Amino acid sequence: MNEIGDNSRKFLSGEPLESKEDFVQAFLQCFGASERTKLRKLVTTFLDPSRKDVRSYLGRMLHARFCVEAGGMSDDTVRKLSSTRSRQLHYRIFLDTNILFSLLKLHDNPANDAANELADLISKLKNNPEVSFVVALRTIKEAKTALEAARLQLQGIAVG
């Protein structure tokens, strides 16, 4: 499993992937022999780390999957929650420093995409569910430290 995580990290950062033939073979075994060569070429072309749009898309999909898993919700639970649209729902979303800075547009970070999608989703859903953001004291301290470090780096730079 660590190999998959390492290759995911490499792919998302645009680094060359380590070919793990057993993973590829296990996937290809699901298909007929006549389809495997074409499918291997298709997958290889699609998963080219130099394709920023594909890396971005897969990064967002991976992030969404991690969010669902981190919340401990099964796909069935997510579907059931979606079916309760007639009742007023309330969600509290705990923000970490990266998402907080992204929502406030204070930095350029991979979390920006997720933050923008979250803000867009909330605006599309209107007020059902009602969403509130929560920032833990630890996150506030971390944000203050990061902002102070940025202030010190900019000290002495003329603005204007």
mmCIF file with all atom_site columns, C-alpha atoms in Angstrom, residues 13-105:
data_model
loop_
_atom_site.group_PDB
_atom_site.id
_atom_site.type_symbol
_atom_site.label_atom_id
_atom_site.label_alt_id
_atom_site.label_comp_id
_atom_site.label_asym_id
_atom_site.label_entity_id
_atom_site.label_seq_id
_atom_site.pdbx_PDB_ins_code
_atom_site.Cartn_x
_atom_site.Cartn_y
_atom_site.Cartn_z
_atom_site.occupancy
_atom_site.B_iso_or_equiv
_atom_site.pdbx_formal_charge
_atom_site.auth_seq_id
_atom_site.auth_comp_id
_atom_site.auth_asym_id
_atom_site.auth_atom_id
_atom_site.pdbx_PDB_model_num
ATOM 1  C CA . SER A 1 13  ? 3.890   16.345  -8.169  1.00 0.00 ? 13  SER A CA 1
ATOM 2  C CA . GLY A 1 14  ? 4.705   15.510  -11.805 1.00 0.00 ? 14  GLY A CA 1
ATOM 3  C CA . GLU A 1 15  ? 7.576   13.128  -11.024 1.00 0.00 ? 15  GLU A CA 1
ATOM 4  C CA . PRO A 1 16  ? 8.125   9.946   -13.056 1.00 0.00 ? 16  PRO A CA 1
ATOM 5  C CA . LEU A 1 17  ? 6.264   6.938   -11.683 1.00 0.00 ? 17  LEU A CA 1
ATOM 6  C CA . GLU A 1 18  ? 7.835   3.701   -10.584 1.00 0.00 ? 18  GLU A CA 1
ATOM 7  C CA . SER A 1 19  ? 6.304   0.949   -12.666 1.00 0.00 ? 19  SER A CA 1
ATOM 8  C CA . LYS A 1 20  ? 4.911   -1.774  -10.478 1.00 0.00 ? 20  LYS A CA 1
ATOM 9  C CA . GLU A 1 21  ? 4.066   -4.476  -12.976 1.00 0.00 ? 21  GLU A CA 1
ATOM 10 C CA . ASP A 1 22  ? 2.057   -6.534  -10.459 1.00 0.00 ? 22  ASP A CA 1
ATOM 11 C CA . PHE A 1 23  ? -0.455  -3.675  -9.954  1.00 0.00 ? 23  PHE A CA 1
ATOM 12 C CA . VAL A 1 24  ? -0.811  -3.189  -13.686 1.00 0.00 ? 24  VAL A CA 1
ATOM 13 C CA . GLN A 1 25  ? -1.107  -6.915  -14.344 1.00 0.00 ? 25  GLN A CA 1
ATOM 14 C CA . ALA A 1 26  ? -3.756  -7.319  -11.644 1.00 0.00 ? 26  ALA A CA 1
ATOM 15 C CA . PHE A 1 27  ? -5.791  -4.558  -13.294 1.00 0.00 ? 27  PHE A CA 1
ATOM 16 C CA . LEU A 1 28  ? -5.325  -5.905  -16.821 1.00 0.00 ? 28  LEU A CA 1
ATOM 17 C CA . GLN A 1 29  ? -6.343  -9.434  -15.833 1.00 0.00 ? 29  GLN A CA 1
ATOM 18 C CA . CYS A 1 30  ? -9.919  -8.166  -15.582 1.00 0.00 ? 30  CYS A CA 1
ATOM 19 C CA . PHE A 1 31  ? -9.956  -7.795  -19.384 1.00 0.00 ? 31  PHE A CA 1
ATOM 20 C CA . GLY A 1 32  ? -9.628  -10.091 -22.359 1.00 0.00 ? 32  GLY A CA 1
ATOM 21 C CA . ALA A 1 33  ? -6.210  -10.699 -23.900 1.00 0.00 ? 33  ALA A CA 1
ATOM 22 C CA . SER A 1 34  ? -7.132  -8.796  -27.079 1.00 0.00 ? 34  SER A CA 1
ATOM 23 C CA . GLU A 1 35  ? -7.936  -5.642  -25.080 1.00 0.00 ? 35  GLU A CA 1
ATOM 24 C CA . ARG A 1 36  ? -4.890  -5.570  -22.800 1.00 0.00 ? 36  ARG A CA 1
ATOM 25 C CA . THR A 1 37  ? -2.382  -3.966  -25.207 1.00 0.00 ? 37  THR A CA 1
ATOM 26 C CA . LYS A 1 38  ? -4.731  -1.118  -26.123 1.00 0.00 ? 38  LYS A CA 1
ATOM 27 C CA . LEU A 1 39  ? -5.797  -0.678  -22.522 1.00 0.00 ? 39  LEU A CA 1
ATOM 28 C CA . ARG A 1 40  ? -2.185  -0.574  -21.300 1.00 0.00 ? 40  ARG A CA 1
ATOM 29 C CA . LYS A 1 41  ? -1.432  2.171   -23.866 1.00 0.00 ? 41  LYS A CA 1
ATOM 30 C CA . LEU A 1 42  ? -4.576  4.109   -22.896 1.00 0.00 ? 42  LEU A CA 1
ATOM 31 C CA . VAL A 1 43  ? -3.769  3.993   -19.185 1.00 0.00 ? 43  VAL A CA 1
ATOM 32 C CA . THR A 1 44  ? -0.107  4.894   -19.778 1.00 0.00 ? 44  THR A CA 1
ATOM 33 C CA . THR A 1 45  ? -1.055  7.855   -21.969 1.00 0.00 ? 45  THR A CA 1
ATOM 34 C CA . PHE A 1 46  ? -3.687  9.062   -19.489 1.00 0.00 ? 46  PHE A CA 1
ATOM 35 C CA . LEU A 1 47  ? -1.411  8.718   -16.459 1.00 0.00 ? 47  LEU A CA 1
ATOM 36 C CA . ASP A 1 48  ? 1.432   10.713  -17.990 1.00 0.00 ? 48  ASP A CA 1
ATOM 37 C CA . PRO A 1 49  ? 2.768   12.812  -15.058 1.00 0.00 ? 49  PRO A CA 1
ATOM 38 C CA . SER A 1 50  ? 3.521   15.711  -17.413 1.00 0.00 ? 50  SER A CA 1
ATOM 39 C CA . ARG A 1 51  ? -0.231  16.262  -18.008 1.00 0.00 ? 51  ARG A CA 1
ATOM 40 C CA . LYS A 1 52  ? -1.102  18.918  -15.435 1.00 0.00 ? 52  LYS A CA 1
ATOM 41 C CA . ASP A 1 53  ? -4.854  18.757  -16.136 1.00 0.00 ? 53  ASP A CA 1
ATOM 42 C CA . VAL A 1 54  ? -4.948  15.018  -15.411 1.00 0.00 ? 54  VAL A CA 1
ATOM 43 C CA . ARG A 1 55  ? -2.838  15.448  -12.265 1.00 0.00 ? 55  ARG A CA 1
ATOM 44 C CA . SER A 1 56  ? -5.189  18.193  -11.091 1.00 0.00 ? 56  SER A CA 1
ATOM 45 C CA . TYR A 1 57  ? -8.299  16.105  -11.794 1.00 0.00 ? 57  TYR A CA 1
ATOM 46 C CA . LEU A 1 58  ? -6.947  12.998  -10.068 1.00 0.00 ? 58  LEU A CA 1
ATOM 47 C CA . GLY A 1 59  ? -5.720  15.096  -7.153  1.00 0.00 ? 59  GLY A CA 1
ATOM 48 C CA . ARG A 1 60  ? -9.215  16.488  -6.636  1.00 0.00 ? 60  ARG A CA 1
ATOM 49 C CA . MET A 1 61  ? -10.759 13.022  -6.894  1.00 0.00 ? 61  MET A CA 1
ATOM 50 C CA . LEU A 1 62  ? -8.231  11.629  -4.426  1.00 0.00 ? 62  LEU A CA 1
ATOM 51 C CA . HIS A 1 63  ? -8.844  14.544  -2.062  1.00 0.00 ? 63  HIS A CA 1
ATOM 52 C CA . ALA A 1 64  ? -12.605 13.995  -2.211  1.00 0.00 ? 64  ALA A CA 1
ATOM 53 C CA . ARG A 1 65  ? -12.133 10.284  -1.507  1.00 0.00 ? 65  ARG A CA 1
ATOM 54 C CA . PHE A 1 66  ? -9.867  11.056  1.471   1.00 0.00 ? 66  PHE A CA 1
ATOM 55 C CA . CYS A 1 67  ? -12.492 13.457  2.838   1.00 0.00 ? 67  CYS A CA 1
ATOM 56 C CA . VAL A 1 68  ? -15.214 10.811  2.638   1.00 0.00 ? 68  VAL A CA 1
ATOM 57 C CA . GLU A 1 69  ? -12.961 8.207   4.249   1.00 0.00 ? 69  GLU A CA 1
ATOM 58 C CA . ALA A 1 70  ? -11.726 10.622  6.920   1.00 0.00 ? 70  ALA A CA 1
ATOM 59 C CA . GLY A 1 71  ? -15.333 11.363  7.813   1.00 0.00 ? 71  GLY A CA 1
ATOM 60 C CA . GLY A 1 72  ? -15.903 7.656   8.237   1.00 0.00 ? 72  GLY A CA 1
ATOM 61 C CA . MET A 1 73  ? -18.941 7.775   5.984   1.00 0.00 ? 73  MET A CA 1
ATOM 62 C CA . SER A 1 74  ? -19.695 4.941   3.624   1.00 0.00 ? 74  SER A CA 1
ATOM 63 C CA . ASP A 1 75  ? -21.007 5.647   0.128   1.00 0.00 ? 75  ASP A CA 1
ATOM 64 C CA . ASP A 1 76  ? -24.412 4.425   1.344   1.00 0.00 ? 76  ASP A CA 1
ATOM 65 C CA . THR A 1 77  ? -24.379 6.980   4.181   1.00 0.00 ? 77  THR A CA 1
ATOM 66 C CA . VAL A 1 78  ? -23.505 9.782   1.762   1.00 0.00 ? 78  VAL A CA 1
ATOM 67 C CA . ARG A 1 79  ? -26.425 8.727   -0.485  1.00 0.00 ? 79  ARG A CA 1
ATOM 68 C CA . LYS A 1 80  ? -28.813 8.662   2.492   1.00 0.00 ? 80  LYS A CA 1
ATOM 69 C CA . LEU A 1 81  ? -27.685 12.133  3.549   1.00 0.00 ? 81  LEU A CA 1
ATOM 70 C CA . SER A 1 82  ? -28.341 13.381  0.039   1.00 0.00 ? 82  SER A CA 1
ATOM 71 C CA . SER A 1 83  ? -31.892 12.045  0.196   1.00 0.00 ? 83  SER A CA 1
ATOM 72 C CA . THR A 1 84  ? -32.725 14.164  3.265   1.00 0.00 ? 84  THR A CA 1
ATOM 73 C CA . ARG A 1 85  ? -32.849 17.394  1.275   1.00 0.00 ? 85  ARG A CA 1
ATOM 74 C CA . SER A 1 86  ? -36.371 18.189  2.509   1.00 0.00 ? 86  SER A CA 1
ATOM 75 C CA . ARG A 1 87  ? -35.175 18.614  6.103   1.00 0.00 ? 87  ARG A CA 1
ATOM 76 C CA . GLN A 1 88  ? -32.905 21.425  7.219   1.00 0.00 ? 88  GLN A CA 1
ATOM 77 C CA . LEU A 1 89  ? -29.436 20.020  7.762   1.00 0.00 ? 89  LEU A CA 1
ATOM 78 C CA . HIS A 1 90  ? -26.622 21.669  9.712   1.00 0.00 ? 90  HIS A CA 1
ATOM 79 C CA . TYR A 1 91  ? -22.943 20.964  9.161   1.00 0.00 ? 91  TYR A CA 1
ATOM 80 C CA . ARG A 1 92  ? -19.907 22.288  10.977  1.00 0.00 ? 92  ARG A CA 1
ATOM 81 C CA . ILE A 1 93  ? -16.749 22.092  8.925   1.00 0.00 ? 93  ILE A CA 1
ATOM 82 C CA . PHE A 1 94  ? -13.474 22.234  10.812  1.00 0.00 ? 94  PHE A CA 1
ATOM 83 C CA . LEU A 1 95  ? -10.857 24.117  8.815   1.00 0.00 ? 95  LEU A CA 1
ATOM 84 C CA . ASP A 1 96  ? -7.155  23.483  8.886   1.00 0.00 ? 96  ASP A CA 1
ATOM 85 C CA . THR A 1 97  ? -4.668  26.276  8.207   1.00 0.00 ? 97  THR A CA 1
ATOM 86 C CA . ASN A 1 98  ? -4.231  25.474  4.495   1.00 0.00 ? 98  ASN A CA 1
ATOM 87 C CA . ILE A 1 99  ? -7.972  25.463  3.767   1.00 0.00 ? 99  ILE A CA 1
ATOM 88 C CA . LEU A 1 100 ? -8.454  28.582  5.905   1.00 0.00 ? 100 LEU A CA 1
ATOM 89 C CA . PHE A 1 101 ? -5.726  30.466  3.989   1.00 0.00 ? 101 PHE A CA 1
ATOM 90 C CA . SER A 1 102 ? -7.149  29.191  0.701   1.00 0.00 ? 102 SER A CA 1
ATOM 91 C CA . LEU A 1 103 ? -10.669 30.359  1.547   1.00 0.00 ? 103 LEU A CA 1
ATOM 92 C CA . LEU A 1 104 ? -9.239  33.752  2.526   1.00 0.00 ? 104 LEU A CA 1
ATOM 93 C CA . LYS A 1 105 ? -7.133  33.748  -0.671  1.00 0.00 ? 105 LYS A CA 1
#
